[in-house]
Coordinates of C-alpha atoms and ligand atoms in Angstrom, one line a residue:
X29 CA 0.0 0.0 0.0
X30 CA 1.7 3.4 -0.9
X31 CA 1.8 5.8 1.7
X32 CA 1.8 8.9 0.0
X33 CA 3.4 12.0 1.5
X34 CA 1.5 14.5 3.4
X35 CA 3.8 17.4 5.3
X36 CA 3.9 17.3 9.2
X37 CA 0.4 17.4 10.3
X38 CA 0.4 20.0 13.1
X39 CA -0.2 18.9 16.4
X40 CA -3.6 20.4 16.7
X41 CA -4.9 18.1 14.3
X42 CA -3.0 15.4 15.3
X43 CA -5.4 12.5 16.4
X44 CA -4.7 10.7 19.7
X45 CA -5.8 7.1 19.8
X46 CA -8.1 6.8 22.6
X47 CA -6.6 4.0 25.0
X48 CA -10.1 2.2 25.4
X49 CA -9.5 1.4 21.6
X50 CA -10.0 3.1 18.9
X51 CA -12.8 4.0 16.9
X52 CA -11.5 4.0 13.4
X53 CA -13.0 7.1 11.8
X54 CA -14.2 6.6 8.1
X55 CA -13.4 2.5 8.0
X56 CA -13.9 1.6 4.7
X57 CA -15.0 4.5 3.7
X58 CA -12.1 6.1 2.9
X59 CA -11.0 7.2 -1.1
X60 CA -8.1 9.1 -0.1
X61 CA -5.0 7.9 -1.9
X62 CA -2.6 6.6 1.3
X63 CA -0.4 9.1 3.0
X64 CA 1.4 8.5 5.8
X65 CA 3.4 11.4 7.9
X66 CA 6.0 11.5 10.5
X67 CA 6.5 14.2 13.0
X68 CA 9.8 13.1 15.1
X69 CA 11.0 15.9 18.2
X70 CA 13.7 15.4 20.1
X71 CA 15.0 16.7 23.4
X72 CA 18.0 16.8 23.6
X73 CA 20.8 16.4 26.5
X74 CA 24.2 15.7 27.9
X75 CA 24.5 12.4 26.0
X76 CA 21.0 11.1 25.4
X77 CA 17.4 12.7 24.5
X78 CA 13.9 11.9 24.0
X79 CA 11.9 11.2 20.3
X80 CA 8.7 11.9 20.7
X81 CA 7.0 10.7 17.3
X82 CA 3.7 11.5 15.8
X83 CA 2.6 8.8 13.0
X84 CA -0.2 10.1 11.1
X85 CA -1.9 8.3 8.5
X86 CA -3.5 10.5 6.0
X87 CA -4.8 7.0 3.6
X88 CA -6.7 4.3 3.9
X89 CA -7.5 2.9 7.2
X90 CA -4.4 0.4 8.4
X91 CA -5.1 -2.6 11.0
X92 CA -1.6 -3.3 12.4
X93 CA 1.5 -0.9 11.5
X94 CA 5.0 -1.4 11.8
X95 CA 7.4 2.0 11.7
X96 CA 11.0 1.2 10.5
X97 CA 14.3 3.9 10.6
X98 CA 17.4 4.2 10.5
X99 CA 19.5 5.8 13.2
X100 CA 22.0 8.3 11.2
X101 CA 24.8 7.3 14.0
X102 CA 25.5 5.3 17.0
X103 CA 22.1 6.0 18.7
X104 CA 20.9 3.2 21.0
X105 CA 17.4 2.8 22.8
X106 CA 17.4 2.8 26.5
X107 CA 13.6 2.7 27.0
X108 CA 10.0 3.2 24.9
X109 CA 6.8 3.5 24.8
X110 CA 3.7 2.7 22.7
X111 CA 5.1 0.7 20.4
X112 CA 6.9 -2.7 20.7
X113 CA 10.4 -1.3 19.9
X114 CA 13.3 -3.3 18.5
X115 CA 17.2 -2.4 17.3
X116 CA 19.6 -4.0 15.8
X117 CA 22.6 -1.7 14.9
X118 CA 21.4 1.5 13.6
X119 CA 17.5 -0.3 12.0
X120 CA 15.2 0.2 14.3
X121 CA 11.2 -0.6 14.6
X122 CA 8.4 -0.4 16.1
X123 CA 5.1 -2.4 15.9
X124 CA 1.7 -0.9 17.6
X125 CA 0.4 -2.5 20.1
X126 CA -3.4 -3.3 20.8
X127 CA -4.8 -0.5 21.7
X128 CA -3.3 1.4 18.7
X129 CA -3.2 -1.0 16.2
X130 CA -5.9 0.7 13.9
X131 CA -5.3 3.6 12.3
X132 CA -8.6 5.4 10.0
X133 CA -7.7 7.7 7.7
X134 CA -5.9 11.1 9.7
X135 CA -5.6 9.4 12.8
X136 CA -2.4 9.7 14.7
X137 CA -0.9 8.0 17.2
X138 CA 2.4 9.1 19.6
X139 CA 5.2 7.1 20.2
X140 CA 9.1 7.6 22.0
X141 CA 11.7 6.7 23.1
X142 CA 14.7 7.9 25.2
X143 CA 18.2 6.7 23.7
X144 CA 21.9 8.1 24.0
X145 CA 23.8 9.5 21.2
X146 CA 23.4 12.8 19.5
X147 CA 20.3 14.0 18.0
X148 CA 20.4 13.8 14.4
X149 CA 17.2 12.6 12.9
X150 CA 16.9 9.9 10.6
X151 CA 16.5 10.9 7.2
X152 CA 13.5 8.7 6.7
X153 CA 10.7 6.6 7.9
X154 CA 8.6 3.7 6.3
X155 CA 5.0 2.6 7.3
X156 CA 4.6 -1.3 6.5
X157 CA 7.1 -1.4 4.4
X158 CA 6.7 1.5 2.6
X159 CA 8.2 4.9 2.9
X160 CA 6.3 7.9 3.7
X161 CA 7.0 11.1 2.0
X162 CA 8.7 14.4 3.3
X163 CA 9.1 13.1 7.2
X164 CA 9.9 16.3 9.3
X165 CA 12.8 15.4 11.3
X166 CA 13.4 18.5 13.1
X167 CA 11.8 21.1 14.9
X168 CA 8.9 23.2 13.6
X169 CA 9.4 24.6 10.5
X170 CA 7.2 27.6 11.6
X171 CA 9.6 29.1 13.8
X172 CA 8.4 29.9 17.3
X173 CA 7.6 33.5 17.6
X174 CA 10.3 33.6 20.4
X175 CA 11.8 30.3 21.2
X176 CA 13.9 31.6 24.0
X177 CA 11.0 32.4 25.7
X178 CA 10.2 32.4 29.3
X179 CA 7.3 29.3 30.0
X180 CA 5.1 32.0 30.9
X181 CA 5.5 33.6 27.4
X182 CA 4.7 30.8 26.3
X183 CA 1.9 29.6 28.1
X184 CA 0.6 33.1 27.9
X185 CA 0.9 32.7 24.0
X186 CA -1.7 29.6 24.5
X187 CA -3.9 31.2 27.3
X188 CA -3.0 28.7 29.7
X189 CA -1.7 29.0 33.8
X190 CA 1.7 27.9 34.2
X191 CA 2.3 27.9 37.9
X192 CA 4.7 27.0 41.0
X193 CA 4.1 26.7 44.7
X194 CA 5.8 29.2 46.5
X195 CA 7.7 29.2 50.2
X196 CA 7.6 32.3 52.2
X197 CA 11.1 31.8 53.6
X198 CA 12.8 30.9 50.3
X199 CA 10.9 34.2 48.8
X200 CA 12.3 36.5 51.6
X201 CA 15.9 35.4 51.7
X202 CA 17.0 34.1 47.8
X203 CA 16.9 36.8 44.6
X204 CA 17.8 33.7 42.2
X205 CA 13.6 32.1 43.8
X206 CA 12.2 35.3 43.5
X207 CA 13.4 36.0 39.8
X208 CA 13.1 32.9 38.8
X209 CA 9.5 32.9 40.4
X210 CA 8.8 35.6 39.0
X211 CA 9.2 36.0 35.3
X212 CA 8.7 31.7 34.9
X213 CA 5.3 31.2 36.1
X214 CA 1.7 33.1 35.7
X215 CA 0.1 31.7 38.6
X216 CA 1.2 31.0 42.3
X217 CA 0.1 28.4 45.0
X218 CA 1.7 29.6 48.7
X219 CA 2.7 26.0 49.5
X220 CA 2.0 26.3 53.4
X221 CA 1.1 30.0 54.0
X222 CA -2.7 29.9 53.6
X223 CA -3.2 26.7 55.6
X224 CA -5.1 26.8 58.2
X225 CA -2.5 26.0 61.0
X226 CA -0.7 28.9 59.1
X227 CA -4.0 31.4 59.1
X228 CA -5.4 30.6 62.2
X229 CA -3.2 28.8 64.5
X230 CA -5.5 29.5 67.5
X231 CA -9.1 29.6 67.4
X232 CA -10.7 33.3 66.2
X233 CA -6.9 34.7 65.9
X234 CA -5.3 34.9 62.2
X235 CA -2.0 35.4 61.1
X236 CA -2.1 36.4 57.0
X237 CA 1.5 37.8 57.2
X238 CA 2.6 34.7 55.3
X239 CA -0.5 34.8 52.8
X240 CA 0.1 38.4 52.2
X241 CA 3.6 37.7 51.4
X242 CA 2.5 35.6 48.7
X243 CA -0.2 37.7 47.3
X244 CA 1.6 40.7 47.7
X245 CA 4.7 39.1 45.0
X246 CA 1.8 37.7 42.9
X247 CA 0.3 40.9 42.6
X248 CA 3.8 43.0 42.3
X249 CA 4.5 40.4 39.2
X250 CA 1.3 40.3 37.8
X251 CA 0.6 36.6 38.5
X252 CA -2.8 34.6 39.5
X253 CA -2.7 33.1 42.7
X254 CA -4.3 29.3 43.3
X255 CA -5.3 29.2 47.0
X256 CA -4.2 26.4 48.7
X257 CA -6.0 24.9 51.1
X258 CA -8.9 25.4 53.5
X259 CA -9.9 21.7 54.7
X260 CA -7.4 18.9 55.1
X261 CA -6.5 16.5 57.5
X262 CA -2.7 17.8 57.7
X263 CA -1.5 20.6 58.6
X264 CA -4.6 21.6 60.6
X265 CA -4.3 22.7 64.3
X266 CA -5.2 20.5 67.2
X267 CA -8.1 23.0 68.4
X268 CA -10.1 22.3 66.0
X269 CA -9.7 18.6 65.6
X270 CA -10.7 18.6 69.4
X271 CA -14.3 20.0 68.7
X272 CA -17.6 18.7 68.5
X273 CA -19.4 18.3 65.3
X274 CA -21.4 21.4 65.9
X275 CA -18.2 23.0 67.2
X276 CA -16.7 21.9 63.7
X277 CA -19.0 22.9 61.2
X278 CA -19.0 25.8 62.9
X279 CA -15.4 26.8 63.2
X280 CA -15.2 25.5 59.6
X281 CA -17.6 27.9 57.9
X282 CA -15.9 30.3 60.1
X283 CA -12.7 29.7 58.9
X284 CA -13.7 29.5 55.2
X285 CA -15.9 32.5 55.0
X286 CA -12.4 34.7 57.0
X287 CA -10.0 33.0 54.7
X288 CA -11.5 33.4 51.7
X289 CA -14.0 36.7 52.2
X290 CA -10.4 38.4 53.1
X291 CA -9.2 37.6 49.5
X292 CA -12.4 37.6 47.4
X293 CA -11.9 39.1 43.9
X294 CA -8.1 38.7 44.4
X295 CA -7.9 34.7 44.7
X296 CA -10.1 33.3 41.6
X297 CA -9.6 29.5 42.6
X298 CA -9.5 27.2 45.6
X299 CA -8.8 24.2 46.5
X300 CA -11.6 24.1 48.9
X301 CA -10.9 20.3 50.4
X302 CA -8.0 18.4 49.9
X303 CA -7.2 14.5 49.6
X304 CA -10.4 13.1 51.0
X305 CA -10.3 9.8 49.8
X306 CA -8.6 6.7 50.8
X307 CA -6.8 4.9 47.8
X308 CA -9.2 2.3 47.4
X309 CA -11.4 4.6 46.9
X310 CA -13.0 4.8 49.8
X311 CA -13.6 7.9 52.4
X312 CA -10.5 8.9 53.9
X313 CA -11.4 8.1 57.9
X314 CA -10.1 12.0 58.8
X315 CA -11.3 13.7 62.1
X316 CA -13.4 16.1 59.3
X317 CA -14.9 12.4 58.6
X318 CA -15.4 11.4 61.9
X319 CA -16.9 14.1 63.3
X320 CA -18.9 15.7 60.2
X321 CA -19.7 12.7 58.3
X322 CA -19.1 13.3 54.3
X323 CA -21.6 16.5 54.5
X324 CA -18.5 18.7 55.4
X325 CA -17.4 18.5 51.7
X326 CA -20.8 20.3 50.5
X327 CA -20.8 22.1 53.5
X328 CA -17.3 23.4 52.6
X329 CA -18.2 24.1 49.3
X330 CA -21.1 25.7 49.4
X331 CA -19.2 28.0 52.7
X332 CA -16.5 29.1 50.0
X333 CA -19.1 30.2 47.3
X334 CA -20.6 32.3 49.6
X335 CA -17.3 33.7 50.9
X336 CA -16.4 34.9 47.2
X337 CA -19.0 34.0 44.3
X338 CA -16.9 34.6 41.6
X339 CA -13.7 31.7 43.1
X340 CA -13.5 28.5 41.2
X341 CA -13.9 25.9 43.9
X342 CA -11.9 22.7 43.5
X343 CA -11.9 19.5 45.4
X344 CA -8.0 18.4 44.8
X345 CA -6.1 14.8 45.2
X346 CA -3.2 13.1 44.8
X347 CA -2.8 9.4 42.9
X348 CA -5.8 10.6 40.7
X349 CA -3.5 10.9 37.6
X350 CA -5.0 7.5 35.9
X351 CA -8.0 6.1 36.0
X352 CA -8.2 3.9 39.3
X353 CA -10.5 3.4 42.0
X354 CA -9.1 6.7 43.6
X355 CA -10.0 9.0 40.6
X356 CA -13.5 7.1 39.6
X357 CA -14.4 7.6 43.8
X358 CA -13.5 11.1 43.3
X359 CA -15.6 11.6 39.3
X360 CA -18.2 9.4 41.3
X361 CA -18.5 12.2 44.2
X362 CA -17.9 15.2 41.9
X363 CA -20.9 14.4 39.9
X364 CA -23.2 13.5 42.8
X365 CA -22.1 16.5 44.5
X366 CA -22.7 18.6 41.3
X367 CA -26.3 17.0 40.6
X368 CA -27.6 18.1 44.3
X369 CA -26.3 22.0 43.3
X370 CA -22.9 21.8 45.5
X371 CA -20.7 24.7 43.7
X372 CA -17.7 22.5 42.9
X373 CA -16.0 23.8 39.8
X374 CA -12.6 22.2 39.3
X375 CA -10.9 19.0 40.2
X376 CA -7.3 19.4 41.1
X377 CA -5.1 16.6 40.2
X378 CA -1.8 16.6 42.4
X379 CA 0.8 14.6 40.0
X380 CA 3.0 14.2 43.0
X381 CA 4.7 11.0 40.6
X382 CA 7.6 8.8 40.6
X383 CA 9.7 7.5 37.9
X384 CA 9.9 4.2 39.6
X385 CA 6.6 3.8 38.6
X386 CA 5.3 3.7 35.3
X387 CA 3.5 6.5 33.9
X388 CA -0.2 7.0 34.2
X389 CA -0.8 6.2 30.2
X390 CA -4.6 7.1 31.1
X391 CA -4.0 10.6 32.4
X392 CA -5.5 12.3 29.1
X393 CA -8.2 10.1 29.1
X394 CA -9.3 10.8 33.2
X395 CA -8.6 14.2 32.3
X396 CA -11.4 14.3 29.9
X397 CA -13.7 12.2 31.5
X398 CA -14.0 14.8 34.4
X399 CA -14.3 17.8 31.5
X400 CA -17.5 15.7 30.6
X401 CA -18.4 16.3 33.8
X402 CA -18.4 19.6 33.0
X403 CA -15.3 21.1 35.4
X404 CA -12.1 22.6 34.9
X405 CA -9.0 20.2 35.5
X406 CA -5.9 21.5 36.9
X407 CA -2.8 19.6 37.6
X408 CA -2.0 21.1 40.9
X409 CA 1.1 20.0 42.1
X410 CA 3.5 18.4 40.0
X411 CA 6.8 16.8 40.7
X412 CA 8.5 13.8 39.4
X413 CA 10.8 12.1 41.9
X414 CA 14.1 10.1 41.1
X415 CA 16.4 8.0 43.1
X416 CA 19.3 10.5 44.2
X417 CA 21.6 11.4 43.0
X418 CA 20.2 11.4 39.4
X419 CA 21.9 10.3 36.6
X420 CA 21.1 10.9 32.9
X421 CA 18.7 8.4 32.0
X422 CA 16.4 9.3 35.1
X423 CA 16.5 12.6 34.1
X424 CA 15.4 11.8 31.0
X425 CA 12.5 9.4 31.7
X426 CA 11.7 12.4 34.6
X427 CA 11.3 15.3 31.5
X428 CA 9.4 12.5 29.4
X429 CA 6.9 12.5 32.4
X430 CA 6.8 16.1 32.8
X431 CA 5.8 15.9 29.2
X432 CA 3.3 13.5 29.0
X433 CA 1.6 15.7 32.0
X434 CA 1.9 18.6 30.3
X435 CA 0.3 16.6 26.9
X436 CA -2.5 15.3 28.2
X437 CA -3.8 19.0 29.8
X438 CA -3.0 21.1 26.7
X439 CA -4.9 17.9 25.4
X440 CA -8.0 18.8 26.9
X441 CA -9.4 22.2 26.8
X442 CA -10.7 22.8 30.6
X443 CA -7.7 21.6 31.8
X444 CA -6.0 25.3 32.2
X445 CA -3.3 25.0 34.6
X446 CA -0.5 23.2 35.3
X447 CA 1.4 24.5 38.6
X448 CA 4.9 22.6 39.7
X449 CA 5.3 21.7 43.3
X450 CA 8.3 24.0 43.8
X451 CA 10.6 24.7 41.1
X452 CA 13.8 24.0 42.2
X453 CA 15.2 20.7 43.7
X454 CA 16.7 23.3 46.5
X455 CA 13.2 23.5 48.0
X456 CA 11.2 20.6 47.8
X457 CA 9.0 18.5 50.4
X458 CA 10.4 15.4 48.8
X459 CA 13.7 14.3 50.4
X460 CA 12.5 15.0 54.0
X461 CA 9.2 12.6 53.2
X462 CA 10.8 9.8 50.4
X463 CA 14.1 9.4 52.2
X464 CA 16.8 8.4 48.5
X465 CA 14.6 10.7 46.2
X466 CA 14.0 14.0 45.4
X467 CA 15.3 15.8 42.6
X468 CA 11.9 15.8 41.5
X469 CA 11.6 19.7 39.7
X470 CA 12.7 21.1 36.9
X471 CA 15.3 23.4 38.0
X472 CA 18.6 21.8 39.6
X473 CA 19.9 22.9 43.4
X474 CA 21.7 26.1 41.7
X475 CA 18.8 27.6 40.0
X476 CA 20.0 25.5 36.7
X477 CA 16.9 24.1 34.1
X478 CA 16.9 20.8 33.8
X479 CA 15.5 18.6 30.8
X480 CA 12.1 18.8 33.0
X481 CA 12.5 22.4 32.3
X482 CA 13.3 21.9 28.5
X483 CA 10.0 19.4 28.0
X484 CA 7.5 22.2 29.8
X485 CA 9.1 24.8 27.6
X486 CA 9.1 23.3 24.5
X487 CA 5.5 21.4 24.7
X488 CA 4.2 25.2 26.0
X489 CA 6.5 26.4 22.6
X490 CA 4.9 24.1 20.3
Ligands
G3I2 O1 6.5 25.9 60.1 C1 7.2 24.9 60.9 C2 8.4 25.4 61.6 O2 8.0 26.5 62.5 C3 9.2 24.3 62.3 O3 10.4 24.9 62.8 C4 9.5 23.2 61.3 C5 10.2 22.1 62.0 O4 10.2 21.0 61.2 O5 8.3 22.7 60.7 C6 7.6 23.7 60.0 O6 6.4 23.2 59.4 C7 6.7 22.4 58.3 C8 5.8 22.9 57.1 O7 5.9 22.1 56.0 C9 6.2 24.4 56.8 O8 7.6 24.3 56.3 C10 6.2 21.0 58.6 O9 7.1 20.4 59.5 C11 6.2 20.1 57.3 O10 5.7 18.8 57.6 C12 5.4 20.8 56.3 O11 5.5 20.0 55.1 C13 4.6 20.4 54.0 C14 3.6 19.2 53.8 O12 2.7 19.6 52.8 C15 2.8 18.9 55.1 O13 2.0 17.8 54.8 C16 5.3 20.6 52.8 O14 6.2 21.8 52.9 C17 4.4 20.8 51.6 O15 5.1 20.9 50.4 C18 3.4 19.7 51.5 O16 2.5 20.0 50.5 C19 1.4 19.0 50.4 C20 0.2 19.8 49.8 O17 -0.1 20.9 50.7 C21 -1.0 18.9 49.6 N1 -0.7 17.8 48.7 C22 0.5 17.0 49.2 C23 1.7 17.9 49.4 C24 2.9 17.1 49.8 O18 2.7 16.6 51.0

């Protein structure tokens, strides 16, 4: 079957396969002569980089693919992804697997790999044995308006909140944070200062010093700032986990309607309750629980609205990246909560992640699902951990998930932030709680980008 050329498809109208299988648009249908296209980006390093390829086929519909190339040098594969990869010397292949098998006519699907070696592309690519036509092995032929840009150039370019949790000590005492802070990011998240052992460490007395901190460099910068959190079971003092339930729900509306009434119209979202489920999906047994039973979440909710009508409220988790009993408990709730009026706008998902584990393939797909619900999705507080030190091939895989995060939200339209979990491995929460990791952000101890960095830029650049 002749696979007739077809320039790089941009990535707009490039055509993810769904993982639940795909449905192949236009089967038999199809009177297009064949086509076939390959988009192939690298990211490049000290001594290895990423291919992220997009194989579009722009003929007849194909059951079962099989991408051939040869390496231009000494390139070898250290690890893949959606494809069964195989190398011998410079040939290289890759057969689809089940889920992406079928291919209609102008469907696309994504593949990569990380490798060593330099990163010359290879000067061509077949499909099934046959080659497709002008491949475009290099960047984007439209230059970017300014590929030096800053991510928040970028993601400004694109509409879209690229944003970093902030530390109040950190953004007193170190120029390189604040600048960095600063001109990086378009939103903010205080990572401890508006909490509530932070705002009102004894009953009826708050402290904002730290919160105003915060807003106050938001504001001078000209950023959005996320506020972060006003129910958990951390970081919440014992006074109030001492009360009875009317005590409670009192001292939480309370709380809420001070926190939030003090910053309404300068705080447009909240995560309003954090991490209330267990990870089998059940609820998360927390003195809120206890006491309040599961009405504290609507009760929370519907305090904050009230507090400032214009916030987007979002209930927020962590290890509700894929699709898993965790996330469906929480798309479960979200919907109920929504279908008796409870104002909850937004789902945060944490991507606190871990390169010993495999990535959540599904994200895009969970992403969407709760879109259908008819929220905004933000990933809320991303880092990738590695095993310390990190060498070059876990730096690698760690900007290959940073990535494939930042993918899958661009992917779906009311997913409109994306905010790090600190910026720099200098100040992270990660080596003091997973003793042999950290490393997880994507600038270095000494302020230096790392490929993390390079994959947010350049998927924001695109
Ligand atoms: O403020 C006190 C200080 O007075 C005292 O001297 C010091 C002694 O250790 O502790 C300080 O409090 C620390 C606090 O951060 C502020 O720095 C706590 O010990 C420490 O446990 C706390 O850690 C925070 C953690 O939440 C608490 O669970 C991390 O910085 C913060 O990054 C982390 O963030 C959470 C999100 O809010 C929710 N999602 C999960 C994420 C990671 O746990």
């Amino acid at each position: 079957m002749k696979l007739l050329s077809r320039h790089r498809m941009s990535a707009a109208t490039a055509v993810l396969a769904m993982a639940s299988g795909i449905v192949v648009a236009g089967a038999g249908s199809a009177s297009a002569a064949p086509g076939c296209s390959v988009d192939y980006r690298t990211n490049g390093w000290g001594g290895g980089f990423t291919a992220n390829l997009t194989v579009t086929n722009t003929g007849d519909p194909v059951d079962g693919w099989t991408l051939e190339f040869a390496f231009p040098g000494d390139q070898r594969i250290t690890s893949s992804w959606n494809a069964t990869w195989s190398q011998s010397g410079q040939q290289v292949s890759a057969t689809n697997l089940t889920w992406n098998r079928s291919l209609g006519t102008g469907q696309s699907t994504e593949l990569g790999f990380n490798a060593t070696g330099g990163t010359a592309a290879p000067a061509s690519f077949t499909v099934n044995g046959v080659e497709c036509g002008d491949t475009d092995p290099g960047p984007d032929p439209d230059p970017d308006p300014d590929p030096s840009g800053t991510l928040r150039d970028h993601a400004e370019a694109r509409g879209f909140l690229i944003g970093t949790a902030l530390a109040t000590g950190p953004l007193s005492g170190e120029a390189s944070y604040r600048d960095i802070a600063g001109s990086e990011f378009n939103v903010v998240t205080a990572e401890n200062a508006m909490k509530w052992d932070a705002t009102e460490p004894q009953q009826g007395q708050f402290n904002f010093s730290g919160a105003d901190q915060i807003m106050d460099f938001a504001e001078a910068n000209g950023q959005t700032v996320h506020g972060h959190t006003l129910v958990w079971h951390n970081q919440t003092p014992g006074w109030v986990q001492n009360l009875d339930a009317n005590a409670m729900r009192t001292a939480m509306r309370n709380h809420i309607d001070t926190v939030v009434g003090r910053y309404a119209g300068r705080i447009p979202s909240w995560d309003v309750v954090n991490e209330v489920f267990n990870e089998n999906g059940g609820m998360r047994d927390s003195f809120w629980y206890q006491r309040l039973g599961e009405s504290y979440i609507a009760d929370a909710f519907r305090a904050a609205r009230a507090a400032d009508p214009n916030a987007e409220l979002c209930i927020n988790d962590y290890n509700v990246e894929g699709i898993n009993a965790k996330s469906t408990a929480m798309y479960n709730l979200v919907s109920r909560l929504r279908g008796q009026g409870v104002p909850i706008d937004c789902v945060g998902i944490q991507g606190h992640l871990s390169i010993q584990y495999g990535f959540p393939n599904d994200l895009r797909q969970n992403i969407q699902r709760f879109a259908d619900l008819g929220v905004d999705v933000k990933i809320t507080e991303l880092d990738v951990r590695v095993s310390t030190p990190a060498d070059a091939n876990e730096l690698a895989t760690q900007a290959t998930y940073y990535r494939n995060v930042i993918d899958a939200c661009l992917a779906v339209s009311r997913c409109d932030q994306l905010t790090v979990w600190g910026f720099t491995d200098k100040h992270s929460w990660v080596p003091d709680t997973f003793p042999g990791e950290g490393a997880a952000l994507p600038y270095d101890q000494n302020y230096q980008p790392k490929p993390a960095y390079q994959a947010l830029h350049d998927a924001l650049a695109g």
